[in-house]
Amino acid sequence: MITLFHRPKTRSSRVIFLLEELEAPYQIKLVTTRARDGTGAADPANPHPHGKVPAISDDGAIVFESPAIALYLTDRFPKNHLGPLVGERDRAAYLSWLCYYTGVLEPAFMSKFMNVEVPRGTAGWVPVEEAMPAIIKALSPGPYILGERFSAADVLYGTTFAMFGQSSMMPKSAVIDDYVQRIVARPAFGRAQARDNG
């Protein structure tokens, strides 16, 4: 059984959504994390090396960071086809979009949120204004990142875009708005929200 180390209303909430989509057996272990201002302490029961969430345990095997968890869980629970398996046509795109999320999109959002100029020369990051058009282009054929196939990549992107909603971080885009509506309308999203809210 999967144990999700979870703090409500954080990045670990999307893992509940993924687990619900996968119909995987899981339990939630609530943990504390440091506050945004750095105060507080990480929960010693949390196996994440920095005391953050999400992290999961699968009978003792520890996985942390959202894309790694998504890849692990979709490989571990392939029944609902939320991640193309090795040898399947969309596997390359799936892996690319999972990694793009953490390697490009999150740094772009965090740079904008913290009002930090993107260090292009050294870090190779791109600003949100460059990252989002690439995502919009991928979503334009729709309805999902991989076209007709809903995947764990959509769990990551869709929940992030839903969280940022109408903030200045998000460009005005009917493609993104429609995408978010499709994501939050999924029954597993509703079940995850209920579990997250305790």
mmCIF file of C-alpha atoms in Angstrom:
data_model
loop_
_atom_site.group_PDB
_atom_site.id
_atom_site.type_symbol
_atom_site.label_atom_id
_atom_site.label_comp_id
_atom_site.label_asym_id
_atom_site.label_seq_id
_atom_site.Cartn_x
_atom_site.Cartn_y
_atom_site.Cartn_z
ATOM 1 C CA MET A 1 0.000 0.000 0.000
ATOM 2 C CA ILE A 2 1.153 3.525 -0.796
ATOM 3 C CA THR A 3 1.649 5.932 2.083
ATOM 4 C CA LEU A 4 1.480 9.589 1.078
ATOM 5 C CA PHE A 5 3.265 11.995 3.392
ATOM 6 C CA HIS A 6 0.957 14.943 3.114
ATOM 7 C CA ARG A 7 0.274 18.450 4.273
ATOM 8 C CA PRO A 8 -3.153 19.737 3.164
ATOM 9 C CA LYS A 9 -3.352 22.378 0.457
ATOM 10 C CA THR A 10 0.202 21.852 -0.780
ATOM 11 C CA ARG A 11 1.878 20.147 -3.727
ATOM 12 C CA SER A 12 1.108 16.812 -2.115
ATOM 13 C CA SER A 13 -2.609 17.447 -2.724
ATOM 14 C CA ARG A 14 -2.113 16.653 -6.396
ATOM 15 C CA VAL A 15 -0.714 13.243 -5.470
ATOM 16 C CA ILE A 16 -4.063 12.439 -3.846
ATOM 17 C CA PHE A 17 -5.679 13.343 -7.196
ATOM 18 C CA LEU A 18 -3.261 11.047 -9.026
ATOM 19 C CA LEU A 19 -3.824 8.178 -6.591
ATOM 20 C CA GLU A 20 -7.580 8.578 -7.005
ATOM 21 C CA GLU A 21 -7.231 8.532 -10.805
ATOM 22 C CA LEU A 22 -5.097 5.400 -10.570
ATOM 23 C CA GLU A 23 -7.532 3.725 -8.157
ATOM 24 C CA ALA A 24 -4.445 2.762 -6.155
ATOM 25 C CA PRO A 25 -4.671 1.693 -2.523
ATOM 26 C CA TYR A 26 -3.216 4.409 -0.321
ATOM 27 C CA GLN A 27 -3.203 5.968 3.087
ATOM 28 C CA ILE A 28 -2.385 9.515 4.082
ATOM 29 C CA LYS A 29 0.080 10.351 6.832
ATOM 30 C CA LEU A 30 -0.162 13.995 7.816
ATOM 31 C CA VAL A 31 3.193 15.661 8.434
ATOM 32 C CA THR A 32 4.319 19.139 9.340
ATOM 33 C CA THR A 33 6.667 21.190 7.196
ATOM 34 C CA ARG A 34 8.543 24.430 7.732
ATOM 35 C CA ALA A 35 6.509 27.582 7.275
ATOM 36 C CA ARG A 36 7.136 29.823 4.268
ATOM 37 C CA ASP A 37 9.156 32.174 6.468
ATOM 38 C CA GLY A 38 11.469 29.295 7.438
ATOM 39 C CA THR A 39 10.159 28.897 10.960
ATOM 40 C CA GLY A 40 9.079 25.606 12.409
ATOM 41 C CA ALA A 41 10.614 22.219 11.959
ATOM 42 C CA ALA A 42 10.361 19.441 9.435
ATOM 43 C CA ASP A 43 8.530 16.377 10.677
ATOM 44 C CA PRO A 44 11.016 13.593 11.488
ATOM 45 C CA ALA A 45 8.461 11.060 10.177
ATOM 46 C CA ASN A 46 8.671 12.612 6.702
ATOM 47 C CA PRO A 47 11.203 10.757 4.506
ATOM 48 C CA HIS A 48 11.751 13.679 2.087
ATOM 49 C CA PRO A 49 15.416 14.707 2.477
ATOM 50 C CA HIS A 50 14.403 18.344 3.063
ATOM 51 C CA GLY A 51 11.219 17.671 5.000
ATOM 52 C CA LYS A 52 9.010 18.859 2.158
ATOM 53 C CA VAL A 53 5.969 17.281 0.548
ATOM 54 C CA PRO A 54 5.099 15.270 -1.430
ATOM 55 C CA ALA A 55 6.830 12.027 -0.607
ATOM 56 C CA ILE A 56 5.514 8.484 -0.766
ATOM 57 C CA SER A 57 6.472 5.129 0.620
ATOM 58 C CA ASP A 58 5.584 1.938 -1.207
ATOM 59 C CA ASP A 59 6.274 -0.841 1.262
ATOM 60 C CA GLY A 60 9.474 0.931 2.282
ATOM 61 C CA ALA A 61 10.553 2.214 -1.141
ATOM 62 C CA ILE A 62 10.705 6.024 -0.819
ATOM 63 C CA VAL A 63 9.951 8.332 -3.732
ATOM 64 C CA PHE A 64 9.889 12.130 -3.530
ATOM 65 C CA GLU A 65 9.296 15.059 -5.914
ATOM 66 C CA SER A 66 6.117 15.238 -7.956
ATOM 67 C CA PRO A 67 7.395 14.102 -11.378
ATOM 68 C CA ALA A 68 9.260 11.145 -9.856
ATOM 69 C CA ILE A 69 6.149 10.179 -7.894
ATOM 70 C CA ALA A 70 3.985 10.517 -11.014
ATOM 71 C CA LEU A 71 6.329 8.328 -13.055
ATOM 72 C CA TYR A 72 6.686 5.751 -10.291
ATOM 73 C CA LEU A 73 2.958 5.493 -9.630
ATOM 74 C CA THR A 74 1.904 5.305 -13.272
ATOM 75 C CA ASP A 75 4.437 2.542 -13.874
ATOM 76 C CA ARG A 76 3.409 0.770 -10.656
ATOM 77 C CA PHE A 77 -0.349 1.024 -11.344
ATOM 78 C CA PRO A 78 -0.730 0.841 -15.145
ATOM 79 C CA LYS A 79 -4.381 -0.335 -15.200
ATOM 80 C CA ASN A 80 -5.908 3.104 -15.868
ATOM 81 C CA HIS A 81 -3.255 4.089 -18.449
ATOM 82 C CA LEU A 82 -2.235 7.397 -16.847
ATOM 83 C CA GLY A 83 1.353 7.075 -18.027
ATOM 84 C CA PRO A 84 2.604 5.564 -21.268
ATOM 85 C CA LEU A 85 4.796 2.572 -20.502
ATOM 86 C CA VAL A 86 8.248 1.869 -21.941
ATOM 87 C CA GLY A 87 7.843 1.164 -25.646
ATOM 88 C CA GLU A 88 4.508 2.973 -26.000
ATOM 89 C CA ARG A 89 4.199 5.753 -28.548
ATOM 90 C CA ASP A 90 3.694 8.683 -26.144
ATOM 91 C CA ARG A 91 6.369 7.677 -23.608
ATOM 92 C CA ALA A 92 8.944 10.205 -24.871
ATOM 93 C CA ALA A 93 6.492 13.109 -24.757
ATOM 94 C CA TYR A 94 5.266 11.988 -21.340
ATOM 95 C CA LEU A 95 8.771 11.947 -19.863
ATOM 96 C CA SER A 96 9.609 15.269 -21.501
ATOM 97 C CA TRP A 97 6.528 17.041 -20.111
ATOM 98 C CA LEU A 98 7.029 15.578 -16.619
ATOM 99 C CA CYS A 99 10.590 16.910 -16.568
ATOM 100 C CA TYR A 100 9.632 20.220 -18.190
ATOM 101 C CA TYR A 101 7.292 20.796 -15.287
ATOM 102 C CA THR A 102 10.043 20.719 -12.650
ATOM 103 C CA GLY A 103 12.970 21.843 -14.781
ATOM 104 C CA VAL A 104 11.308 24.747 -16.581
ATOM 105 C CA LEU A 105 7.820 25.657 -15.387
ATOM 106 C CA GLU A 106 8.313 25.643 -11.613
ATOM 107 C CA PRO A 107 11.524 27.729 -11.753
ATOM 108 C CA ALA A 108 9.775 30.159 -14.116
ATOM 109 C CA PHE A 109 6.793 30.518 -11.776
ATOM 110 C CA MET A 110 8.981 30.848 -8.694
ATOM 111 C CA SER A 111 11.171 33.485 -10.357
ATOM 112 C CA LYS A 112 8.111 35.529 -11.243
ATOM 113 C CA PHE A 113 6.479 34.989 -7.840
ATOM 114 C CA MET A 114 9.641 36.107 -6.030
ATOM 115 C CA ASN A 115 10.248 38.936 -8.527
ATOM 116 C CA VAL A 116 13.657 37.558 -9.462
ATOM 117 C CA GLU A 117 15.091 38.215 -12.892
ATOM 118 C CA VAL A 118 15.641 34.965 -14.736
ATOM 119 C CA PRO A 119 19.377 34.080 -14.773
ATOM 120 C CA ARG A 120 19.392 32.947 -18.389
ATOM 121 C CA GLY A 121 23.117 32.761 -18.978
ATOM 122 C CA THR A 122 24.014 30.585 -16.041
ATOM 123 C CA ALA A 123 20.887 28.655 -15.158
ATOM 124 C CA GLY A 124 19.314 28.405 -18.580
ATOM 125 C CA TRP A 125 15.890 29.187 -17.162
ATOM 126 C CA VAL A 126 13.228 30.818 -19.247
ATOM 127 C CA PRO A 127 10.648 33.270 -17.949
ATOM 128 C CA VAL A 128 6.964 32.382 -17.597
ATOM 129 C CA GLU A 129 6.313 34.473 -20.694
ATOM 130 C CA GLU A 130 8.332 31.928 -22.715
ATOM 131 C CA ALA A 131 7.344 28.764 -20.872
ATOM 132 C CA MET A 132 3.580 29.238 -21.096
ATOM 133 C CA PRO A 133 3.376 29.622 -24.903
ATOM 134 C CA ALA A 134 5.148 26.263 -25.261
ATOM 135 C CA ILE A 135 2.569 24.653 -22.974
ATOM 136 C CA ILE A 136 -0.327 26.378 -24.725
ATOM 137 C CA LYS A 137 1.014 25.112 -28.059
ATOM 138 C CA ALA A 138 1.174 21.551 -26.671
ATOM 139 C CA LEU A 139 -2.372 21.848 -25.332
ATOM 140 C CA SER A 140 -3.891 23.489 -28.404
ATOM 141 C CA PRO A 141 -4.698 20.261 -30.262
ATOM 142 C CA GLY A 142 -6.202 19.164 -26.932
ATOM 143 C CA PRO A 143 -7.735 18.161 -24.874
ATOM 144 C CA TYR A 144 -4.640 17.149 -22.846
ATOM 145 C CA ILE A 145 -0.837 17.431 -22.899
ATOM 146 C CA LEU A 146 -0.597 14.097 -24.738
ATOM 147 C CA GLY A 147 -3.526 14.873 -27.024
ATOM 148 C CA GLU A 148 -6.556 12.643 -26.430
ATOM 149 C CA ARG A 149 -4.890 10.810 -23.555
ATOM 150 C CA PHE A 150 -5.224 12.164 -19.995
ATOM 151 C CA SER A 151 -2.017 11.444 -18.084
ATOM 152 C CA ALA A 152 -0.235 12.131 -14.821
ATOM 153 C CA ALA A 153 1.420 15.080 -16.580
ATOM 154 C CA ASP A 154 -2.031 16.672 -16.704
ATOM 155 C CA VAL A 155 -2.346 16.151 -12.954
ATOM 156 C CA LEU A 156 0.793 18.253 -12.439
ATOM 157 C CA TYR A 157 0.017 21.002 -14.934
ATOM 158 C CA GLY A 158 -3.730 21.145 -14.395
ATOM 159 C CA THR A 159 -3.544 21.423 -10.612
ATOM 160 C CA THR A 160 -0.845 24.088 -10.843
ATOM 161 C CA PHE A 161 -2.830 26.152 -13.312
ATOM 162 C CA ALA A 162 -5.983 25.739 -11.209
ATOM 163 C CA MET A 163 -4.082 26.920 -8.131
ATOM 164 C CA PHE A 164 -2.761 30.040 -9.828
ATOM 165 C CA GLY A 165 -6.146 30.678 -11.445
ATOM 166 C CA GLN A 166 -6.561 34.272 -12.423
ATOM 167 C CA SER A 167 -3.309 35.519 -10.871
ATOM 168 C CA SER A 168 -0.939 37.697 -12.843
ATOM 169 C CA MET A 169 1.349 34.668 -13.085
ATOM 170 C CA MET A 170 -0.976 33.116 -15.645
ATOM 171 C CA PRO A 171 -1.375 34.521 -19.142
ATOM 172 C CA LYS A 172 -4.892 35.103 -20.372
ATOM 173 C CA SER A 173 -5.611 32.032 -22.455
ATOM 174 C CA ALA A 174 -8.836 30.312 -23.423
ATOM 175 C CA VAL A 175 -6.777 27.155 -24.030
ATOM 176 C CA ILE A 176 -5.556 27.140 -20.415
ATOM 177 C CA ASP A 177 -8.967 28.113 -19.028
ATOM 178 C CA ASP A 178 -10.672 25.260 -20.898
ATOM 179 C CA TYR A 179 -7.924 22.851 -19.880
ATOM 180 C CA VAL A 180 -8.293 23.724 -16.188
ATOM 181 C CA GLN A 181 -12.057 23.257 -16.414
ATOM 182 C CA ARG A 182 -11.565 19.780 -17.880
ATOM 183 C CA ILE A 183 -9.123 18.876 -15.101
ATOM 184 C CA VAL A 184 -11.219 20.094 -12.166
ATOM 185 C CA ALA A 185 -14.358 18.465 -13.608
ATOM 186 C CA ARG A 186 -12.819 15.003 -13.306
ATOM 187 C CA PRO A 187 -14.493 12.896 -10.589
ATOM 188 C CA ALA A 188 -11.106 11.947 -9.124
ATOM 189 C CA PHE A 189 -10.316 15.632 -8.626
ATOM 190 C CA GLY A 190 -13.476 16.046 -6.558
ATOM 191 C CA ARG A 191 -12.662 12.972 -4.493
ATOM 192 C CA ALA A 192 -9.136 14.264 -3.927
ATOM 193 C CA GLN A 193 -10.442 17.645 -2.804
ATOM 194 C CA ALA A 194 -12.689 15.922 -0.267
ATOM 195 C CA ARG A 195 -9.768 13.864 1.067
ATOM 196 C CA ASP A 196 -7.482 16.907 1.150
ATOM 197 C CA ASN A 197 -10.039 18.883 3.125
ATOM 198 C CA GLY A 198 -10.170 16.048 5.629
#
